[in-house]
XYZ file of N, CA, C and O in Angstrom:
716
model
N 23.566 -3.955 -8.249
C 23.533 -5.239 -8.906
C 22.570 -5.213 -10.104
O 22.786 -5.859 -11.129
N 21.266 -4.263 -9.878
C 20.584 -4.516 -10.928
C 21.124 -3.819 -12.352
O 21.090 -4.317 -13.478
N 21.612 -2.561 -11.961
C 21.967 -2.057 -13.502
C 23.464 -2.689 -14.061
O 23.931 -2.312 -15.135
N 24.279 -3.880 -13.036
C 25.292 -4.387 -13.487
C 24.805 -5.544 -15.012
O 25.229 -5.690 -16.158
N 23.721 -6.148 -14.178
C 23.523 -7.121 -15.077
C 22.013 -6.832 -15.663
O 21.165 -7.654 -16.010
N 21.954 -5.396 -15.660
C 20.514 -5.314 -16.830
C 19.260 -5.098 -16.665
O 18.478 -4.439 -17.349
N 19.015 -6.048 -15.143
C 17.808 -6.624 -15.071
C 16.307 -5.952 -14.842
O 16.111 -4.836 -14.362
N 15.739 -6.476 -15.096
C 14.198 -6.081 -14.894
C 13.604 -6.908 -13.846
O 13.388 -8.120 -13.846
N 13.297 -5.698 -12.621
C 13.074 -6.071 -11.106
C 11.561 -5.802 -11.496
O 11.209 -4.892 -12.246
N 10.563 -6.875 -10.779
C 9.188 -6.801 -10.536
C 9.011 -7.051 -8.999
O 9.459 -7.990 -8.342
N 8.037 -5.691 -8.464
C 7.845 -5.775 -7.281
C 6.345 -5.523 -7.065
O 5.442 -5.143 -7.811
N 6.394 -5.786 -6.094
C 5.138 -5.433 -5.563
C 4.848 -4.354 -4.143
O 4.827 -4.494 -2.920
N 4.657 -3.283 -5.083
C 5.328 -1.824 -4.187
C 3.909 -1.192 -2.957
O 3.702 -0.203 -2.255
N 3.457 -2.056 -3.185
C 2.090 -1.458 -1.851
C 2.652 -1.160 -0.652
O 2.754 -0.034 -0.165
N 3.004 -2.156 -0.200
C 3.134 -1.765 1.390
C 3.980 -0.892 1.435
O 4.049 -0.272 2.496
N 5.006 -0.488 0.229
C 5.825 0.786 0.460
C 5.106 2.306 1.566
O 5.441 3.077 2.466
N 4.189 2.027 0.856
C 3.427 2.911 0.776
C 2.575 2.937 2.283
O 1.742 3.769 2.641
N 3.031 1.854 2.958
C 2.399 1.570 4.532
C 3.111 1.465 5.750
O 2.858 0.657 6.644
N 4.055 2.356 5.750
C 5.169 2.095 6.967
C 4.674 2.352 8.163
O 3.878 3.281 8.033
N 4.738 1.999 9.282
C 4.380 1.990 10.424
C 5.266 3.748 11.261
O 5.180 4.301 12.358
N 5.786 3.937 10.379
C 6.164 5.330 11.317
C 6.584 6.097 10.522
O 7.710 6.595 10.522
N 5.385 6.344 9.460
C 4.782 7.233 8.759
C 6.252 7.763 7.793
O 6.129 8.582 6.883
N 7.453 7.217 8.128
C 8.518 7.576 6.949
C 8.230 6.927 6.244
O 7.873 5.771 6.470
N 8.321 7.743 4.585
C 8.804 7.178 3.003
C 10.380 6.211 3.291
O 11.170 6.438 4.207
N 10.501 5.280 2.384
C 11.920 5.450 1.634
C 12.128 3.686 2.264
O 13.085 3.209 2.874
N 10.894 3.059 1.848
C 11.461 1.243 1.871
C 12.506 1.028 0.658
O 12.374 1.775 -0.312
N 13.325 0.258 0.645
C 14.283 -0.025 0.101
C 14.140 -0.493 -1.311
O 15.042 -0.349 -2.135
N 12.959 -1.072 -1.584
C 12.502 -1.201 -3.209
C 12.091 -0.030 -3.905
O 11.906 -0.213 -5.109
N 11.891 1.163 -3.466
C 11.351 2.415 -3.923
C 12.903 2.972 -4.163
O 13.033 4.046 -4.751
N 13.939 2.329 -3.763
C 15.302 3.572 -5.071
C 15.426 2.440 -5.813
O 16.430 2.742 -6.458
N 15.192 1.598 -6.099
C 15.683 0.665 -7.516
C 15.658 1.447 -8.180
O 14.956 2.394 -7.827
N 16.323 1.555 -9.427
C 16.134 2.018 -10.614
C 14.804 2.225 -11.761
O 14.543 1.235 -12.446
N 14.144 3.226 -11.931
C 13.061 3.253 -12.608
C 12.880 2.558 -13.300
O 12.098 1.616 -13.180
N 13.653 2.857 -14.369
C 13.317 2.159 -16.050
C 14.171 1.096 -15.981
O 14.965 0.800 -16.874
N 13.976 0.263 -14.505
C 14.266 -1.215 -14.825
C 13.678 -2.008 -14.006
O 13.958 -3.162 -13.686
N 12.322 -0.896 -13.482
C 11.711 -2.179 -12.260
C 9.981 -1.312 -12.793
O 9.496 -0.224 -13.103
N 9.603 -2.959 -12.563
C 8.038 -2.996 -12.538
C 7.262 -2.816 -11.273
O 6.979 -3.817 -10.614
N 6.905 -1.662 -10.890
C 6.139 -1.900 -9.623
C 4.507 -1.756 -9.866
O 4.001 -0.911 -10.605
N 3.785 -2.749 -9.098
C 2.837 -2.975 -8.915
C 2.099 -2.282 -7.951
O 2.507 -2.660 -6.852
N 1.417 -1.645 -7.856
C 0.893 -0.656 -6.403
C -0.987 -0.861 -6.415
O -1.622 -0.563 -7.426
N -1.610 -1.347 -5.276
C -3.041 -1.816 -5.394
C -3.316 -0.846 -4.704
O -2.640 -0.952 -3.681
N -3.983 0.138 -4.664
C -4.812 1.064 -3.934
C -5.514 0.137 -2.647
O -5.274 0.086 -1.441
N -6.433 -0.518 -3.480
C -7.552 -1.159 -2.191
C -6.525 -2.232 -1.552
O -7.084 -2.436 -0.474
N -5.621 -2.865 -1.551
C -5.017 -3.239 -0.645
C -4.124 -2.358 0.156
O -3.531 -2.895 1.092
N -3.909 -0.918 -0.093
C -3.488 0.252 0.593
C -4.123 0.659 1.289
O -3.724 1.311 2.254
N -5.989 0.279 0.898
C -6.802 1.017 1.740
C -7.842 -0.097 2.235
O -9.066 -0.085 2.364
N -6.806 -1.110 2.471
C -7.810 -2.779 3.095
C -9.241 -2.772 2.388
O -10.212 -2.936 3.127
N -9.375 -2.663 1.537
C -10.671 -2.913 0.574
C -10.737 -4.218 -0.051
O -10.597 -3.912 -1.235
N -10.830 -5.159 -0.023
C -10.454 -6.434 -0.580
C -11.535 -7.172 -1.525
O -11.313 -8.052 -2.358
N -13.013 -6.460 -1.102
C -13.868 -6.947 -2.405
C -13.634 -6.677 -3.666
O -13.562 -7.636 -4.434
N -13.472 -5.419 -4.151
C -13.127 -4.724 -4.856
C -11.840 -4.331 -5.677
O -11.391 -3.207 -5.450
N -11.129 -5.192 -6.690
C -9.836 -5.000 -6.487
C -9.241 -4.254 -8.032
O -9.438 -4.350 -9.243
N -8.771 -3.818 -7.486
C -7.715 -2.429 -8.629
C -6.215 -2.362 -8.225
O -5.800 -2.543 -7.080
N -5.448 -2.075 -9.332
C -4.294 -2.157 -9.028
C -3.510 -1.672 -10.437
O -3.950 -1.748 -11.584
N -2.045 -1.084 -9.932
C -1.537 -0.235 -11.153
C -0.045 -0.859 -11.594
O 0.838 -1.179 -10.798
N 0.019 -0.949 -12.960
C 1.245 -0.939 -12.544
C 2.559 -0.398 -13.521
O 2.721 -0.537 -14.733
N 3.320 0.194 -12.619
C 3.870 1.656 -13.019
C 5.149 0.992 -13.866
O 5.890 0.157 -13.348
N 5.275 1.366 -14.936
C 6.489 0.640 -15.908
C 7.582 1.370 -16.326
O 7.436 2.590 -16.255
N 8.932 0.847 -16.857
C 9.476 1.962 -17.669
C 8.912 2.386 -18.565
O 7.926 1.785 -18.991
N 9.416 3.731 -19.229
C 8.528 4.319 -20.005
C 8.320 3.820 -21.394
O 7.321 3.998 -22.091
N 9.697 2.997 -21.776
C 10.203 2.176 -23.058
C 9.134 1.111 -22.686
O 8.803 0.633 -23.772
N 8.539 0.596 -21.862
C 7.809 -0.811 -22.029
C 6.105 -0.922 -21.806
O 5.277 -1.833 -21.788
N 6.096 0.984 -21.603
C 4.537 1.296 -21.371
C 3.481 0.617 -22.416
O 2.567 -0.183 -22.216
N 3.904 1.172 -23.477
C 2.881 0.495 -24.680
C 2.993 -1.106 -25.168
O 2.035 -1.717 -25.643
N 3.897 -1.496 -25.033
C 3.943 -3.221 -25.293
C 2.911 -3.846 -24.394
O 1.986 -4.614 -24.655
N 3.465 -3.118 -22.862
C 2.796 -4.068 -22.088
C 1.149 -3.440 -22.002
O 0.241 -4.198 -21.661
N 0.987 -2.571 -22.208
C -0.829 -2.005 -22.282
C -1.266 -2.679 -23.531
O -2.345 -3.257 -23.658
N -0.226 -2.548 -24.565
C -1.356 -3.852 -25.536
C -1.533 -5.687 -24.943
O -2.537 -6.400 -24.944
N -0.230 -5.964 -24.525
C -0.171 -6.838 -23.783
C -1.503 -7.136 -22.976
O -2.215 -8.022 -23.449
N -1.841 -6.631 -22.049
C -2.960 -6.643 -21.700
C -4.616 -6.240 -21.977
O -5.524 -6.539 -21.202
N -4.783 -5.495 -23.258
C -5.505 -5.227 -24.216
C -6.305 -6.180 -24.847
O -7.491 -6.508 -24.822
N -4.996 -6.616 -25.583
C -5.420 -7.904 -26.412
C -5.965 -8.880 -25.749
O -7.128 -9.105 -26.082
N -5.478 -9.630 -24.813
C -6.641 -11.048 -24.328
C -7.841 -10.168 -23.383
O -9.066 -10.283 -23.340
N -6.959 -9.319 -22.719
C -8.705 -8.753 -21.981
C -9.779 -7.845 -22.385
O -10.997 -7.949 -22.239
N -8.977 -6.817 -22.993
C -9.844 -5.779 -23.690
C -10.199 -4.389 -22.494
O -9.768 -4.719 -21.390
N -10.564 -3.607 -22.478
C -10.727 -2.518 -21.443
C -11.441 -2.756 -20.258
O -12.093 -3.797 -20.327
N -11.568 -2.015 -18.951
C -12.129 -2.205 -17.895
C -13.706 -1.626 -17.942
O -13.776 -0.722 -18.774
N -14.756 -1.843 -17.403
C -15.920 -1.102 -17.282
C -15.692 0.142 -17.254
O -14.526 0.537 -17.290
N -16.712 0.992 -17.187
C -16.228 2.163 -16.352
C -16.217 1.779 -15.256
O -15.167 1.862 -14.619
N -17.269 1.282 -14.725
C -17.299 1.230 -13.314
C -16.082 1.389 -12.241
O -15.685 2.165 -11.373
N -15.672 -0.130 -13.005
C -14.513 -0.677 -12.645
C -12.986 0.836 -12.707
O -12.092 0.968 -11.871
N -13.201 1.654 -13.892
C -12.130 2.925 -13.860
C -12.616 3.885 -13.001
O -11.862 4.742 -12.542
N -14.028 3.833 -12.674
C -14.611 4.932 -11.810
C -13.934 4.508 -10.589
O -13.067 5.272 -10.166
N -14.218 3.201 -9.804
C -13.238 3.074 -8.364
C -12.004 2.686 -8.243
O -11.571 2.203 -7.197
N -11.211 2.881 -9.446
C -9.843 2.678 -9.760
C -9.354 3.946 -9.297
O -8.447 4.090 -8.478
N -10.219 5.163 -10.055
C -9.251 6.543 -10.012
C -10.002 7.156 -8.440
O -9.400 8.120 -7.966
N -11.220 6.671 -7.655
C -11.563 7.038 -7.058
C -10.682 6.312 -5.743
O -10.758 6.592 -4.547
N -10.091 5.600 -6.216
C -9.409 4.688 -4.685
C -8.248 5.016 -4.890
O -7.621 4.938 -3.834
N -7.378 5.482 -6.055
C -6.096 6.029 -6.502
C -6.048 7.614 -5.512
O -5.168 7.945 -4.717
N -7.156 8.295 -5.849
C -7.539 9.713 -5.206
C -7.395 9.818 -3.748
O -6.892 10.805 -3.212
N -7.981 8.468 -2.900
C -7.852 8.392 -1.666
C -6.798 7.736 -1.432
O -7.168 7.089 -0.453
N -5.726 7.427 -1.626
C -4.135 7.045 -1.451
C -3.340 8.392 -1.922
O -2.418 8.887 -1.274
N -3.789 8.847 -3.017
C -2.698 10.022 -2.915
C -3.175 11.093 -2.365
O -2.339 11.987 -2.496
N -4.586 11.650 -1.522
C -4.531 12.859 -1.156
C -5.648 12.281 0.741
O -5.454 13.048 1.684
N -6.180 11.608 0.885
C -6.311 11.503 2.464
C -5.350 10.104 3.012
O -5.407 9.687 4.169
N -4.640 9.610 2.132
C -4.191 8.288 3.264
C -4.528 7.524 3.857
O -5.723 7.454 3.572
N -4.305 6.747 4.623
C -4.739 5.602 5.257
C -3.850 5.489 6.321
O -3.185 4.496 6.618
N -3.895 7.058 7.128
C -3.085 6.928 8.389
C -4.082 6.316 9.204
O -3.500 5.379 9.749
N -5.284 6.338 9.587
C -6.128 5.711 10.555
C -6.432 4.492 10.526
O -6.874 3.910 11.517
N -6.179 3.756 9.040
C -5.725 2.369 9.086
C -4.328 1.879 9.839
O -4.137 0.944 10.617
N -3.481 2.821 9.334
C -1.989 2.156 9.872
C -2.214 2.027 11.250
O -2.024 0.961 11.835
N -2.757 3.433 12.017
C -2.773 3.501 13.194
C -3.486 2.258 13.979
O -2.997 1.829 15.024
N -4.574 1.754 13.457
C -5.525 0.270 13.623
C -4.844 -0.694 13.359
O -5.356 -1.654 13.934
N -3.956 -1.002 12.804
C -3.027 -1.725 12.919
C -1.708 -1.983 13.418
O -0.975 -2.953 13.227
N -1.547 -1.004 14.051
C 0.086 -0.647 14.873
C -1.027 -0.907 16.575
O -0.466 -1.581 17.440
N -2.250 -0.453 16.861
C -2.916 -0.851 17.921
C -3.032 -2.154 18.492
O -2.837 -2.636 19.608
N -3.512 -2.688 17.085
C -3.578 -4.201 17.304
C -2.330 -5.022 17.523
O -2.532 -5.942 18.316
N -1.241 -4.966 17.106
C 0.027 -5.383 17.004
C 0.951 -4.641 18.284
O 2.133 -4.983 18.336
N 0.596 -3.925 19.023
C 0.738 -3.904 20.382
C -0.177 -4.232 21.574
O 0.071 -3.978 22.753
N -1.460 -4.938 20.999
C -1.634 -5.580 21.876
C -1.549 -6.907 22.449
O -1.520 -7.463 23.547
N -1.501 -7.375 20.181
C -1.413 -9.152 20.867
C 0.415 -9.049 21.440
O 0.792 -9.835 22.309
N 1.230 -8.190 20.938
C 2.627 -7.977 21.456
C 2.256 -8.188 23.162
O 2.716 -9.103 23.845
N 1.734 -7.593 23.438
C 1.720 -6.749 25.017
C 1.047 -8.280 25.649
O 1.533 -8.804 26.652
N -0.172 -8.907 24.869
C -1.007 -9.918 25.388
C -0.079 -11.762 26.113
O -0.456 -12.685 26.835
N 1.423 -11.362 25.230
C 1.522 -12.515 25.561
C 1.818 -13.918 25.030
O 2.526 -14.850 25.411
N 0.938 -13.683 23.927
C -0.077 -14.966 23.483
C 1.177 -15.202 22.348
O 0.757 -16.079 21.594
N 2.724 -14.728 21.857
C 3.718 -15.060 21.177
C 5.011 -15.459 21.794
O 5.663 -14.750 22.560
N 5.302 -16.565 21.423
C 6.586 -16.853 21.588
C 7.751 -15.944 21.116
O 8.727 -15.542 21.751
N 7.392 -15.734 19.862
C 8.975 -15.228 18.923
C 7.816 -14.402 17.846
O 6.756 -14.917 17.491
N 8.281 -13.045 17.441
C 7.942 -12.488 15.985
C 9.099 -11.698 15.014
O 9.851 -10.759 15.277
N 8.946 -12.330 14.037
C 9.764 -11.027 12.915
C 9.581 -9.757 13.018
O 8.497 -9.323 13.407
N 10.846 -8.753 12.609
C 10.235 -7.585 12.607
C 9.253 -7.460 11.528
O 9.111 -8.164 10.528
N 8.409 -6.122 12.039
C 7.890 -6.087 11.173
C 7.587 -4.040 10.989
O 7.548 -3.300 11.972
N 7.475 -3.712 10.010
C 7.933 -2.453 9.802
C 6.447 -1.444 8.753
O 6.154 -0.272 8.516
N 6.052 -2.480 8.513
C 4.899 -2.567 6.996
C 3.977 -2.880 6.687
O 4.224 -4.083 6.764
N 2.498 -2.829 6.194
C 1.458 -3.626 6.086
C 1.017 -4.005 7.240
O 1.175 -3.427 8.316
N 0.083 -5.641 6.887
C -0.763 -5.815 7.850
C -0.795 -7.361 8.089
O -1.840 -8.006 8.179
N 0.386 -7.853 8.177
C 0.926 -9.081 8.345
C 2.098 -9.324 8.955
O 3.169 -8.811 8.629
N 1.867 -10.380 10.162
C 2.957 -10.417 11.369
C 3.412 -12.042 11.322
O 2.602 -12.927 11.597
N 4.905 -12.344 10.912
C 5.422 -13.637 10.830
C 5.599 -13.823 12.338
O 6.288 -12.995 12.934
N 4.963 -14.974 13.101
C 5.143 -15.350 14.486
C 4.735 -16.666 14.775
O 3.835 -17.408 14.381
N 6.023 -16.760 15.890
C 5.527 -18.104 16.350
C 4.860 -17.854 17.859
O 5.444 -17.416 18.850
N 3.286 -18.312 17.727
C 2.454 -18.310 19.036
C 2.840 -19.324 19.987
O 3.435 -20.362 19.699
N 2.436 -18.936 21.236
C 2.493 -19.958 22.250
C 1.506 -21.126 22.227
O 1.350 -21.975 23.104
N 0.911 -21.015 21.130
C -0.127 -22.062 21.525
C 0.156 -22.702 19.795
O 0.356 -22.108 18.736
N 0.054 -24.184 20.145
C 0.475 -25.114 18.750
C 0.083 -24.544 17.543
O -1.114 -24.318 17.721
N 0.462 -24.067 16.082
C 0.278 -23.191 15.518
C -0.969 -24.125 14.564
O -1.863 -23.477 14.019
N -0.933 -25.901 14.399
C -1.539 -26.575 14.467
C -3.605 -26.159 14.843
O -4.533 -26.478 14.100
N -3.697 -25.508 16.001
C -4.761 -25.346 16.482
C -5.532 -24.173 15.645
O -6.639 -23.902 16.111
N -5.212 -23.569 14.707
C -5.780 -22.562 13.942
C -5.539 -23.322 12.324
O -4.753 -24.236 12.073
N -6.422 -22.664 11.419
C -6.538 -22.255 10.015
C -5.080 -21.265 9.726
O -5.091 -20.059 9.973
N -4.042 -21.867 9.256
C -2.699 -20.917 9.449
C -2.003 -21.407 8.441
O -1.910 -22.595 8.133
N -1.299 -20.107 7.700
C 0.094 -19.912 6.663
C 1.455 -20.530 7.820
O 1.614 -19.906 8.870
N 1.958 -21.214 7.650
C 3.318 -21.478 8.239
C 4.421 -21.313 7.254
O 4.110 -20.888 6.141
N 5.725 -21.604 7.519
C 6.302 -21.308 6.425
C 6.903 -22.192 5.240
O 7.878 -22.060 4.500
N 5.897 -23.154 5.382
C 5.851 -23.793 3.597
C 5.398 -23.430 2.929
O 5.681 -23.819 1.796
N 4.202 -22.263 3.125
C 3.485 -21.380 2.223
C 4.792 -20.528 1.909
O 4.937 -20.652 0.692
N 5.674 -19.835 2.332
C 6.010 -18.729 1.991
C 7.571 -19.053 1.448
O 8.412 -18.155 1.424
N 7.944 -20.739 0.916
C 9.176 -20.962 0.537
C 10.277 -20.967 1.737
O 11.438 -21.172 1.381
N 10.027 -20.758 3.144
C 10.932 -20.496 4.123
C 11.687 -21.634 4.706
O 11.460 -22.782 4.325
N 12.487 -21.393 5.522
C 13.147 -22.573 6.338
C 13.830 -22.002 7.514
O 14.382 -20.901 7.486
N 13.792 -22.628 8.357
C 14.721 -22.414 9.636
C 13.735 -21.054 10.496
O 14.145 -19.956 10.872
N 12.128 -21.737 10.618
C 10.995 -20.506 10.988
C 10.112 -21.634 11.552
O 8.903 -21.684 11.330
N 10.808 -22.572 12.323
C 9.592 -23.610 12.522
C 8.328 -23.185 13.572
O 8.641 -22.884 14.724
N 7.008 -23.163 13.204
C 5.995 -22.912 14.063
C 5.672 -21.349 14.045
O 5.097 -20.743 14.950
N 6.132 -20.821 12.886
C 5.913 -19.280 12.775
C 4.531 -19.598 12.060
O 4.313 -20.740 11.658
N 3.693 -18.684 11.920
C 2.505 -18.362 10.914
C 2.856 -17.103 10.245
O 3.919 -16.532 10.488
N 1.757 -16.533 9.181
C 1.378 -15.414 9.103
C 0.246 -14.883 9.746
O -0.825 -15.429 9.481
N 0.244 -13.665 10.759
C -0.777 -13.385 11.156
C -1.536 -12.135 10.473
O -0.738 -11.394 9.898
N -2.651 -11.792 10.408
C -3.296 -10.496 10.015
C -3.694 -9.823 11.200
O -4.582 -10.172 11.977
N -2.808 -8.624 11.284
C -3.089 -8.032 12.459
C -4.068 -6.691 12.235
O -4.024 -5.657 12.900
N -5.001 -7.002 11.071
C -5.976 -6.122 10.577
C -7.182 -6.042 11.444
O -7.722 -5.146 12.093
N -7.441 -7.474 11.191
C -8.739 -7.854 12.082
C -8.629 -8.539 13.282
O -7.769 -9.318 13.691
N -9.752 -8.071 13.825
C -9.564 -8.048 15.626
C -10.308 -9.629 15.968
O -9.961 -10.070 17.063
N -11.283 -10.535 15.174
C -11.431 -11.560 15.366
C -10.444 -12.833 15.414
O -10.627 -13.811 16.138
N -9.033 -12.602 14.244
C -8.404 -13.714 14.848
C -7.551 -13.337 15.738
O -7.052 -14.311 16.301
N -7.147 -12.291 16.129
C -6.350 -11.969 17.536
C -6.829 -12.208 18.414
O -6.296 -12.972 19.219
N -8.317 -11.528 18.683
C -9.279 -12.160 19.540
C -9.143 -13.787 20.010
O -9.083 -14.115 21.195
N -9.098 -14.940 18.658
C -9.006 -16.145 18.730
C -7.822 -16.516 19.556
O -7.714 -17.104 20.632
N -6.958 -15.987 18.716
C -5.457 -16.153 19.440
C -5.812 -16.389 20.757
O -6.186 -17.385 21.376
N -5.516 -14.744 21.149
C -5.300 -14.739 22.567
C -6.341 -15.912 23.474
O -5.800 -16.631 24.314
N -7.499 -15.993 23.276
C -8.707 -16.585 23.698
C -7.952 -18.095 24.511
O -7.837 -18.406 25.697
N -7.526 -18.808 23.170
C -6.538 -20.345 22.757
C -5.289 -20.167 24.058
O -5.026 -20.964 24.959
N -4.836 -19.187 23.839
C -3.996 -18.901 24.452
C -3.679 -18.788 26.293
O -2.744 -19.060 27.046
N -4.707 -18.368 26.385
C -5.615 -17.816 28.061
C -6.049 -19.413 27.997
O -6.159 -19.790 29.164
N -6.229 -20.085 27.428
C -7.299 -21.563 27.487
C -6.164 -22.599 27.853
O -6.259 -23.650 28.486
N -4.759 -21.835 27.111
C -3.878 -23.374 26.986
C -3.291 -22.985 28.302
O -2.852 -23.892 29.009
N -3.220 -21.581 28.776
C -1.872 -21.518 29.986
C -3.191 -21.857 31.306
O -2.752 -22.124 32.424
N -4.890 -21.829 31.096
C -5.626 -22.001 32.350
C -5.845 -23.514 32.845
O -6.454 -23.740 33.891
């Protein structure tokens, strides 16, 4: 469809890069090169979130428009700022972030295993689980799906199955509502 009608696809290609069973080949990675913009953040590859860097890989016809594009109102990065760009680029392309994935495929079989969900989306990628909990989704700080444009997902959230404090919460709410 895209090279029928032309278009220029913008994605946001990180989590490509985070599959839960360690295969390449998510479905936005064969688009067509020189007609999709992908965006790829290292430190959100490597859950770094103070710190943020991010690339983004163009056709080759639109490299220089868009680097002046961004030139002109901002002007160049620190070094600093290029020093943990290419230094967080270095640790995505040569050690990975299998011991992250793995910390997160842990956690996501346990609140799985715990109970504490009614219903979840698959989920294949990253570090975010669409679910509806057993306990009113109401009772937490929570994305439902008016944040995310959705419909026909009533009482789902987004969860972060990164960190072990709101699973912790979860389940906690959860053990509280069925005692």
């Amino acid at each position: 469809m895209q090279q029928t009608t032309d278009s220029l696809v913008f994605v946001d290609g990180t989590f490509q890069y985070m599959p839960w069973n360690g295969a390449l080949g998510e479905a936005s990675g064969r688009l067509p090169v020189d007609r999709t913009l992908r965006i790829v953040c290292p430190t959100k590859y490597l859950s770094i979130h103070g710190y943020r860097c991010a690339h983004l890989l163009v056709p080759a016809a639109l490299c220089q428009e868009l680097a002046d594009l961004h030139l002109d109102p901002h002007g160049d990065v620190a070094v600093s700022d290029r020093l943990f760009a290419h230094r967080a680029a270095d640790l995505m392309a040569r050690e990975g972030n299998g011991d992250l994935v793995r910390h997160i495929r842990a956690n996501h079989v346990e609140l799985t295993a715990s109970g504490v969900l009614a219903d979840q989306a698959p989920i294949e990628t990253g570090f975010f689980l669409f679910a509806r909990p057993r306990v009113p989704h109401r009772w937490f700080l929570a994305l439902d799906e008016s944040y995310f444009e959705l419909d026909g997902h009533p009482g789902y959230i987004r969860i972060n199955v990164l960190g072990r404090t709101g699973i912790e919460a979860l389940m906690a709410a959860s053990a509280t509502h069925r005692g």
